[in-house]
Coordinates of C-alpha atoms in Angstrom, one line a residue:
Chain O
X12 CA -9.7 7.2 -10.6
X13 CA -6.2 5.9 -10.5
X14 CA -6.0 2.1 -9.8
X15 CA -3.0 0.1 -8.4
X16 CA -2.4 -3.8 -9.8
X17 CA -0.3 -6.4 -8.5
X18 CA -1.4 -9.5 -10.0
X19 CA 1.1 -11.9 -7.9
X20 CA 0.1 -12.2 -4.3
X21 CA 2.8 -14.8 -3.5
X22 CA 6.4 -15.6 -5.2
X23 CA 9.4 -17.7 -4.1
X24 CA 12.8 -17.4 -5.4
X25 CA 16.2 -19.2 -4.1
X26 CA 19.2 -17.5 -2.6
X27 CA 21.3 -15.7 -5.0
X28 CA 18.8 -15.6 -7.5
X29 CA 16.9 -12.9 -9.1
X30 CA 13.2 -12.3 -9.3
X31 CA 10.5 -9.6 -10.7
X32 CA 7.9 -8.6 -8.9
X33 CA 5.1 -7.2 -11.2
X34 CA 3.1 -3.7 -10.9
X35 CA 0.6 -2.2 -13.5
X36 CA -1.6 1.1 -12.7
X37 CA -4.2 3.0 -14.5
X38 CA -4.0 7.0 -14.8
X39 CA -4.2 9.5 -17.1
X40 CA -2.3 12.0 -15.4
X41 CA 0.8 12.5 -17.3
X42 CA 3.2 13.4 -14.2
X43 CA 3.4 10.9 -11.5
X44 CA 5.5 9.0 -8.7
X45 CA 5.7 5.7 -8.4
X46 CA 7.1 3.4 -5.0
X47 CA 7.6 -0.1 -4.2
X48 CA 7.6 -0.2 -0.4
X49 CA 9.0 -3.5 1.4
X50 CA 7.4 -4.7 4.8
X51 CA 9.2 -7.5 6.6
X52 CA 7.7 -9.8 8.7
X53 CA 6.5 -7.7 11.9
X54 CA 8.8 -5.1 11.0
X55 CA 8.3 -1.1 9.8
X56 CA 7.5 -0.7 6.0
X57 CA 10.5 0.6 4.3
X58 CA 10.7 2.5 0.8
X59 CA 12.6 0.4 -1.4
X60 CA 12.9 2.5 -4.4
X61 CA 11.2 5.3 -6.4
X62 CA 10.4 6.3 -10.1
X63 CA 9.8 10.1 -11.5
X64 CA 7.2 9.4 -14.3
X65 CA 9.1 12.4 -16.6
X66 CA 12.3 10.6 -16.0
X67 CA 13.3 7.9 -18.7
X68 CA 15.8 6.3 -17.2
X69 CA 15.1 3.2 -14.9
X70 CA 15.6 4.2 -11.1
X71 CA 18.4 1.9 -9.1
X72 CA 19.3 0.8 -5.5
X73 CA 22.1 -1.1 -5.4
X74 CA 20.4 -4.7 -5.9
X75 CA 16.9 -3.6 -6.7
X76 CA 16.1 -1.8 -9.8
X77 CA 12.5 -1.3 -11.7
X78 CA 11.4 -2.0 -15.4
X79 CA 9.2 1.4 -16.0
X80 CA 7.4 1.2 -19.0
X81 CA 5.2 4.5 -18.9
X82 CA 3.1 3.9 -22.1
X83 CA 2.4 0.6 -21.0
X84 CA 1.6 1.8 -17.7
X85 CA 3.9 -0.9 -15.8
X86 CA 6.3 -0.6 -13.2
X87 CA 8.0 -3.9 -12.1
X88 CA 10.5 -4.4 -9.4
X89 CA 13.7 -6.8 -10.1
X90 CA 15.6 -8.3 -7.4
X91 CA 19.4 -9.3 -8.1
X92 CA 21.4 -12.2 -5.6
X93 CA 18.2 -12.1 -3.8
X94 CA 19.2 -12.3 -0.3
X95 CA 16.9 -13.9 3.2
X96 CA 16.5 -10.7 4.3
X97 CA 14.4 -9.6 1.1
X98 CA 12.1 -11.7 2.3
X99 CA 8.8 -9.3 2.7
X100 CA 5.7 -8.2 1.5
X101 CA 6.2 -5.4 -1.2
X102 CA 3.6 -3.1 -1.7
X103 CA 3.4 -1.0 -4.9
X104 CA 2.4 2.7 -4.7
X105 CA 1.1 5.6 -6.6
X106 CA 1.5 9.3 -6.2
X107 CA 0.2 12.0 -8.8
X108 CA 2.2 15.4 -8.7
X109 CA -0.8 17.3 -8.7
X110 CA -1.2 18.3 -5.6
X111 CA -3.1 15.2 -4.2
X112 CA -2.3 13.9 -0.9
X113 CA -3.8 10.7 -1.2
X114 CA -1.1 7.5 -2.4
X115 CA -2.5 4.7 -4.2
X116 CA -1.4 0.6 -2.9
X117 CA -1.5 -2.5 -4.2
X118 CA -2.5 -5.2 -2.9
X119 CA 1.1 -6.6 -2.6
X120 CA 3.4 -9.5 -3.4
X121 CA 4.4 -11.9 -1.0
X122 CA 8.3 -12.8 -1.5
X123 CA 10.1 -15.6 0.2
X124 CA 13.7 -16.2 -0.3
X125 CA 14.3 -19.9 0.0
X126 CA 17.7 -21.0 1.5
Chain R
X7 CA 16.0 9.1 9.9
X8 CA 12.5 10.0 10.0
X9 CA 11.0 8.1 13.1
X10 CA 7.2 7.4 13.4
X11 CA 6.1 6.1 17.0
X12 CA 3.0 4.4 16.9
X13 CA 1.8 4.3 20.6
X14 CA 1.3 0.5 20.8
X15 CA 2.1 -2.6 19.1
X16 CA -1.0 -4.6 20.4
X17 CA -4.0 -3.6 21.4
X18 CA -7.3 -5.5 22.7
X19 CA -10.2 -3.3 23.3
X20 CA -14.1 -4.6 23.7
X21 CA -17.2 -4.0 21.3
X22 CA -18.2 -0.7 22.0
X23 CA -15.4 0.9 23.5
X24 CA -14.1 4.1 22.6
X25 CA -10.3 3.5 21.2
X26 CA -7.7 6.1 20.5
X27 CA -4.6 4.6 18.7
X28 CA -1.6 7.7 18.5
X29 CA 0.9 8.1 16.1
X30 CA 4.0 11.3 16.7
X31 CA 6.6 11.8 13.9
X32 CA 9.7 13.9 14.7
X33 CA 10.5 15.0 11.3
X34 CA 8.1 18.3 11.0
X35 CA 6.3 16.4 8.3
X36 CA 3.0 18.2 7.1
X37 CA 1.2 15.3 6.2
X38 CA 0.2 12.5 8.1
X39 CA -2.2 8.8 7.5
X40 CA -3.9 6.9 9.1
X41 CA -3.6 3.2 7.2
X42 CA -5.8 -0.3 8.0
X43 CA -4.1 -3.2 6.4
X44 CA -5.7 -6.5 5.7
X45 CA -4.9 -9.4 3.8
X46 CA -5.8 -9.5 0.4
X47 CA -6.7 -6.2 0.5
X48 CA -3.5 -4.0 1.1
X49 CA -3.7 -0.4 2.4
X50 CA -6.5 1.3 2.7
X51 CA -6.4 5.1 3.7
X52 CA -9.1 6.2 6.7
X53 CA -8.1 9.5 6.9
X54 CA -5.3 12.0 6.2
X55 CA -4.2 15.4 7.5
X56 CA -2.1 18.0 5.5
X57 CA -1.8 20.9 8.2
X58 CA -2.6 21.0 11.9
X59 CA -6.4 21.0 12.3
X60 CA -7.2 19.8 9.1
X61 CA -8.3 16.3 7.9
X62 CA -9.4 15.0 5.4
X63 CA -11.5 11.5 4.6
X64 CA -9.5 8.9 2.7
X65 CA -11.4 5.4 1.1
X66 CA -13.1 4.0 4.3
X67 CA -13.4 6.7 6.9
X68 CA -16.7 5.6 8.3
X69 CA -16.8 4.7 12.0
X70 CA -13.5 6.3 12.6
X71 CA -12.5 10.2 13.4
X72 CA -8.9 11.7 13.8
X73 CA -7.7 14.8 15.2
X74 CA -4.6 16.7 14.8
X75 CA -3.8 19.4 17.6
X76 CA -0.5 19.4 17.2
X77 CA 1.9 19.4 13.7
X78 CA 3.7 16.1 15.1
X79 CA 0.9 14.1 16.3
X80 CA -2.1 12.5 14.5
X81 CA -5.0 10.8 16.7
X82 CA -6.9 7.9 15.1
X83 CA -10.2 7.3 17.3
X84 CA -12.3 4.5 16.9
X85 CA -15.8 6.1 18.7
X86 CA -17.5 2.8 19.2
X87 CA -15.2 -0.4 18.2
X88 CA -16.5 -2.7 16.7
X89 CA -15.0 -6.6 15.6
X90 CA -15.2 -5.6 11.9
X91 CA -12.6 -3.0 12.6
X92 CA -9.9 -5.9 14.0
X93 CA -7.1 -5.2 12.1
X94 CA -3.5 -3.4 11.3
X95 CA -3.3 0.3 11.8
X96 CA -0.6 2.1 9.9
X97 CA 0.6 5.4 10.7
X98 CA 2.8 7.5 8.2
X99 CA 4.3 10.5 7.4
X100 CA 5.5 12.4 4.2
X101 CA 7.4 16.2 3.9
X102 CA 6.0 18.6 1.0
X103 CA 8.3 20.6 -0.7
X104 CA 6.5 22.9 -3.3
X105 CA 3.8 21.4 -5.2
X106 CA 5.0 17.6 -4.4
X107 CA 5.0 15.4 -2.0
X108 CA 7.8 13.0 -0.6
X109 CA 7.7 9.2 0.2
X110 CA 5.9 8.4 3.2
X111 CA 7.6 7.2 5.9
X112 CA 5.4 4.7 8.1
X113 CA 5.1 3.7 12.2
X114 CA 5.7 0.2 13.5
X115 CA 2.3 -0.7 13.2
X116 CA -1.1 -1.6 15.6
X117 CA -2.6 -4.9 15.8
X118 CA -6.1 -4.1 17.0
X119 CA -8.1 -6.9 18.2
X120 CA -11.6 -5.9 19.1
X121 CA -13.3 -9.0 21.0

């Protein structure tokens, strides 16, 4: 069964800084999504950004970006100029291409940006 | 944008009551989940639905049902509340195209009290 690791449940970073939220899974699928998913305080959760498992390159979003490193099995999220409004719980998330309805979470990071 | 409508924000019901929480996308999304989230523990999936009038159990489905008449609606019934089941209800939806499945998009949220 696949399984979904995030082994920091709280981080702080200051303003303008940049930070790296951490994600490891276990699968032995070879074709796979992978999602980090931010949830503000009382607010909707919100896809952040999202990784093809057959795609090399790193995915991007303007400021975010991830660190995929698939024979590791590792998928972290880096912040740059972290700004208050990435304050949030981010959630990692796993989705084999085989058909399978079912997404995998972690038990998510708890990110505060410090003024 | 994809909206998800979760019915209510907050919700108190009483041991033993019978408690539907409702959940309407307006993208024609196929699938739909139903979410609890506690701390610690992340996202756990009670149930899903790929099709109108099918479901399908997720990780904890016990003391919970769902029913999906309709493609943009998905019903999450609680058939005798209990205060174990205090918690936050996520609602989401994702689009299939082919063989794979999109991000999810995800409702507002529930905070269920059960007293």
């Amino acid at each position: 069964a696949q399984t979904v690791t995030q082994s920091q449940p709280e981080m702080s970073v200051q303003e303008a800084e940049t930070v790296t939220l951490s994600c490891t899974y276990d699968t032995s699928e070879s074709n796979y999504y992978l999602f980090w998913y931010k949830q503000p305080p009382s607010r909707q959760m919100i896809l952040v950004i999202r990784q093809e498992a057959y795609k090399q390159q790193n995915a991007t979003e303007n400021r975010f970006s991830v660190n995929f490193q698939k024979a590791a099995k590792s998928f972290s999220l880096k912040i740059s100029d972290s700004q208050l409004g990435d304050t949030a719980m981010y959630f990692c998330a796993f989705l084999t291409t085989s058909g399978t309805y079912k997404y995998i979470f972690g038990t998510g990071t708890r990110l505060k940006v410090l003024a | 944008d994809v909206k998800v409508t979760q019915s209510s924000r907050y919700l108190v019901k009483r041991t033993g009551e019978k408690v539907f929480l409702e959940c309407v996308q307006d993208m024609d999304h196929e699938n739909m989940f139903w979410y609890r989230q506690d701390p610690g523990l992340g996202l756990r999936l009670i149930y899903f639905s790929y099709d109108v009038k099918m479901k399908e159990k997720g990780d904890i489905p016990e003391g919970y049902s769902v029913s999906r008449e309709k493609k943009e609606r998905f019903s999450l019934i609680l058939e005798s509340a209990s205060t174990n089941q205090t918690s936050m209800y996520l609602c989401a939806s994702s689009a299939r195209t082919g063989n794979s499945n999109q991000p999810q998009h995800f409702g507002d949220g529930t905070r269920l009290s059960i007293l």
